[in-house]
């Protein structure tokens, strides 16, 4: 071969190599992906793609996840890997992530792993204990399973990722929150005031209260705020006030509800009585007219031990402050929650230290909503603040006056959303003597006035409970004979009775309802007012209604003998469209004067004078836009049970389908459907069905040993046949 | 002049040769014992209705198995001298190389066939998502093809089959392990080395995502290896 030919060939090879490299580089930006998984697991939702493709500042995710963990945690790590890879594939240049090697806590670990563990702890990510089965023994292992997200100067973290459920949702909402935090902070006109009210007088009794030395608190807090200021773009201003020497500070402390302790002094008053000393301790964070106080001393009354005083843990103060500052700055989207009217309070059922949360409270719901929204308590008498897009009314028991109904009606007319969780009855427990006769509670039908509005919009909530044969079954203790007891008033809603066509109900396969009333849509009325209605979920065809005299003792409940009474009932419904006002053609209700003001004749006279003067000034001016007859497109969802929101139905972690339903519903009503769909993406953890030991052995032995044996046998047969053929040919020629 | 009929003839001949000797069955049986053992020994412990752990084994197992299939493709011809005869026949080098390469790929596909039993048994005891399984097999064939191309290249370098096997295995192992050894690499080259790893691209396909970048990577690898083999074989003319 000629030398020039050879050279040319190598040059051509190099040229092709360069083309291959260039095509691959071009392919990095011009690419397509096809997700073959059934639930499109690896396809990011539009909201996530938008969040990472429009980053304007660097976003770094550091993951600290111990390797080779037992199932299901290994699956979680793998999913997290895949998910971050997916974010990375759709992100702009500002997104990057890194997995840090943090090997097991026990035994010898490398220097690098040790450093990474220190780094994790520096971010506030600590190992969690997980259960592991090794050689048929249950062992406990410490594992790091956290991640930290840094965006601009803002930092957020998930200390332990124990489930893949809704992980994309959590990450994307974290990114979105950090984004909005940055924009809120950069647009903040006034600084955030962090004021420490700590009376020097408390030093005298600190040893009696066993709260340690409090003199260094101001310095400590100052440096915590200084540290925090790096993440808050220098918008925090810290001040330390001593109410003992500053009467104005003392008044402020009292106004803000800072804990103030009183005790007899060593000195005496002029009449020989010991003088009273007092001291306050607390932190108040305020910005833009909103303030929140953080207690520094917690007073706990412990049986037998009396009152105990605990000073706040300064080690976790950094995180506490950061949470409260975010709350004060209203970084999250606002959601309104009706207060008063006997409605279930969100703050009810708070968990006491060392005790499980109260079954009847809404603390789980509160925790779930608080993760995504900033909750505003709404007093209808004061009107509904403008920043709220969705108002939740949960189980009101008292009647609404016309002015309050007008507020609700007009809220809907503004194109906003309303979620009503309505109970048909109020349960009144028997007291005293009647209890002795083992009488159950009395159920009083509720008439709150909301019925008028709902009827006008084409909805009716019946005064009855829906009972269903497809229901939750309670296990009975052995002393009551064991077995299962059907709880007919807790229907289990199956997939076929859930309206999966609604975007926020997609992938919700089952729900449990409790003490629900039928929520019927009135097609004629809906058509007349031009609204669209749909059922969200309903009971099974084997359900019936109980009205009139209610007795929910499971022992006395039985399905009706007449099959004609069995029918499916809608338990939640949604109505959308441009709502016509209930007050159209009616007199606009006036704001009632509060009882206290009315009782005070001077105050009443003042209000009257003010009103008269206002009327005089306003004479000749006609209000426009004060009353909306037909509004912009709004959404109304009515669920026939408020009990659905209680702790005994909603789990703390928000992993049940009921929790997903409630959160998805609120997201939908707040115009965040993409987030609802993201939360619903399910089934990353795909366990095998219950399999017997024999089947397992069969599967294992067939696949490990059986298959190779079959292949080997096949090979032997082919070999024997070839041998026979060879022999035949040999014989043929030897003849 | 390249002719499809020649290519098909070479492919058929090479493919048949595999199954004439008992070695093919031994290789397949060893492959099945290895994958079966590593996959099923922890399968019920993880308790997941998926085949990802099986697919994640393949890059490493293929690094050892595929070079054994390809080591003789050219080395034997060089060793026994049949290459001289081949060179005089009216077939192009391209036909010879592609024919031999396709025979090796077909053998890899046949070798994977019995493992469909894993998917079928798992589908019987759990809700198996078939999307990632299909993706996994597409990826496995692409990976097998890439490693076969490397094996063909390694075999073209020498007349000693053992050296051909070791060369092929080392290249395949480097491509398999490169993304796991990233911590040794300078930070500025991390992205390049990660992209160069075959296992990294294979894992993407195995989890149920067909990405044009991964397909492009495998096609590029096959092209470069086969072109390299072409250059070497031509050199020996």
Short mmCIF file of C-alpha atoms in Angstrom, two decimals, chain A residues 1 6 9-10 12-13 16-17 20 23-24 27-39 41-42 69-72 74-75 78 82-83 85-86 89 98 112 133 684-691 695-697 699-700 702-704 707-708 711-712 714-715 718-719 722, chain B residues 19-20 22 25 28-29 32-33 36-37 40-41 43-50 52-53 56 114-115 117-118 121-132 134-135 138 183 187 194-195 200 204 207-213 215-217 220 223-224 227-228 231 234-235:
data_model
loop_
_atom_site.label_atom_id
_atom_site.label_comp_id
_atom_site.label_asym_id
_atom_site.label_seq_id
_atom_site.Cartn_x
_atom_site.Cartn_y
_atom_site.Cartn_z
CA UNK A 1 0.00 0.00 0.00
CA UNK A 6 -2.39 4.96 4.22
CA UNK A 9 -7.12 6.57 5.32
CA UNK A 10 -6.00 7.66 8.77
CA UNK A 12 -10.32 10.09 6.90
CA UNK A 13 -10.70 8.10 10.12
CA UNK A 16 -15.02 10.69 10.80
CA UNK A 17 -14.08 10.61 14.47
CA UNK A 20 -18.96 11.57 15.39
CA UNK A 23 -22.79 14.92 16.15
CA UNK A 24 -22.80 13.71 19.77
CA UNK A 27 -27.19 15.67 20.11
CA UNK A 28 -26.76 16.90 23.69
CA UNK A 29 -28.95 19.88 22.98
CA UNK A 30 -31.10 18.47 20.17
CA UNK A 31 -32.66 15.35 21.57
CA UNK A 32 -35.91 13.50 22.11
CA UNK A 33 -36.97 11.24 24.93
CA UNK A 34 -39.61 8.56 25.01
CA UNK A 35 -40.90 7.50 28.43
CA UNK A 36 -41.90 3.83 28.22
CA UNK A 37 -43.13 3.52 31.82
CA UNK A 38 -46.85 3.02 32.37
CA UNK A 39 -47.43 6.12 34.56
CA UNK A 41 -42.83 8.18 35.88
CA UNK A 42 -39.78 9.80 34.43
CA UNK A 69 -29.70 0.53 52.05
CA UNK A 70 -32.32 -2.21 52.34
CA UNK A 71 -35.61 -1.97 50.46
CA UNK A 72 -37.54 0.26 50.08
CA UNK A 74 -32.57 1.72 47.98
CA UNK A 75 -35.51 2.26 45.65
CA UNK A 78 -32.51 5.26 42.82
CA UNK A 82 -33.43 9.35 38.18
CA UNK A 83 -35.57 12.30 39.09
CA UNK A 85 -31.21 13.43 36.24
CA UNK A 86 -34.54 14.24 34.65
CA UNK A 89 -32.03 17.11 31.37
CA UNK A 98 -24.44 16.16 43.43
CA UNK A 112 -13.92 11.57 52.54
CA UNK A 133 -33.43 -7.52 58.35
CA UNK A 684 -42.93 3.99 42.23
CA UNK A 685 -42.87 1.45 44.98
CA UNK A 686 -44.20 -1.62 43.28
CA UNK A 687 -44.06 -4.56 45.68
CA UNK A 688 -44.70 -8.14 44.65
CA UNK A 689 -47.98 -9.78 45.53
CA UNK A 690 -48.14 -11.98 48.62
CA UNK A 691 -46.09 -14.99 47.52
CA UNK A 695 -43.50 -20.25 44.87
CA UNK A 696 -40.45 -18.17 45.75
CA UNK A 697 -38.22 -21.25 45.77
CA UNK A 699 -39.16 -19.03 40.80
CA UNK A 700 -35.60 -18.86 42.10
CA UNK A 702 -36.16 -22.38 37.82
CA UNK A 703 -34.51 -19.12 36.82
CA UNK A 704 -31.12 -19.75 38.42
CA UNK A 707 -32.82 -22.23 32.52
CA UNK A 708 -29.09 -23.07 32.20
CA UNK A 711 -29.94 -24.63 27.47
CA UNK A 712 -27.26 -27.23 28.26
CA UNK A 714 -30.54 -28.36 24.18
CA UNK A 715 -26.81 -28.14 23.43
CA UNK A 718 -27.75 -30.66 19.09
CA UNK A 719 -24.35 -32.21 19.73
CA UNK A 722 -24.55 -33.75 14.88
CA UNK B 19 -23.89 -23.16 17.31
CA UNK B 20 -21.91 -25.97 15.72
CA UNK B 22 -20.97 -26.93 22.26
CA UNK B 25 -24.39 -23.49 24.82
CA UNK B 28 -25.17 -19.16 27.28
CA UNK B 29 -25.49 -21.48 30.30
CA UNK B 32 -27.69 -17.56 32.67
CA UNK B 33 -26.16 -18.96 35.86
CA UNK B 36 -29.82 -15.72 37.51
CA UNK B 37 -27.74 -16.04 40.65
CA UNK B 40 -32.55 -13.75 42.11
CA UNK B 41 -30.41 -14.13 45.24
CA UNK B 43 -34.75 -10.37 44.36
CA UNK B 44 -37.23 -11.35 47.09
CA UNK B 45 -35.33 -9.31 49.64
CA UNK B 46 -35.90 -6.14 47.60
CA UNK B 47 -39.45 -7.32 46.87
CA UNK B 48 -39.95 -5.15 43.80
CA UNK B 49 -41.78 -6.20 40.64
CA UNK B 50 -39.12 -4.91 38.27
CA UNK B 52 -33.81 -3.17 36.82
CA UNK B 53 -31.37 -5.07 38.99
CA UNK B 56 -27.88 -3.22 35.83
CA UNK B 114 -34.07 -17.26 27.88
CA UNK B 115 -34.01 -14.32 30.33
CA UNK B 117 -38.48 -16.10 31.60
CA UNK B 118 -37.48 -13.66 34.40
CA UNK B 121 -42.29 -15.19 36.18
CA UNK B 122 -42.16 -11.73 37.80
CA UNK B 123 -45.30 -10.68 35.91
CA UNK B 124 -46.99 -13.73 37.39
CA UNK B 125 -46.26 -12.69 40.99
CA UNK B 126 -46.48 -8.89 40.69
CA UNK B 127 -47.65 -6.00 38.56
CA UNK B 128 -44.76 -5.72 36.14
CA UNK B 129 -44.51 -2.53 34.12
CA UNK B 130 -43.59 -3.84 30.67
CA UNK B 131 -42.37 -0.45 29.37
CA UNK B 132 -39.02 -0.51 31.20
CA UNK B 134 -38.99 -3.51 26.63
CA UNK B 135 -36.62 -0.55 27.07
CA UNK B 138 -33.61 -2.72 23.53
CA UNK B 183 -14.08 10.71 41.67
CA UNK B 187 -13.76 18.05 37.81
CA UNK B 194 -19.69 10.35 32.33
CA UNK B 195 -20.91 10.64 28.75
CA UNK B 200 -24.34 5.26 32.14
CA UNK B 204 -31.06 5.33 31.06
CA UNK B 207 -35.21 2.39 33.36
CA UNK B 208 -37.67 2.82 30.51
CA UNK B 209 -36.49 5.95 28.73
CA UNK B 210 -35.47 5.92 25.11
CA UNK B 211 -33.28 8.96 24.70
CA UNK B 212 -31.82 9.96 21.34
CA UNK B 213 -28.53 10.83 23.09
CA UNK B 215 -28.98 5.78 20.95
CA UNK B 216 -26.55 8.19 19.28
CA UNK B 217 -23.84 7.19 21.73
CA UNK B 220 -21.26 6.18 17.41
CA UNK B 223 -19.30 2.97 14.03
CA UNK B 224 -15.93 3.97 15.50
CA UNK B 227 -14.27 1.57 11.28
CA UNK B 228 -11.17 0.95 13.41
CA UNK B 231 -8.59 0.16 9.02
CA UNK B 234 -7.11 -3.31 5.40
CA UNK B 235 -3.64 -2.67 6.77
#
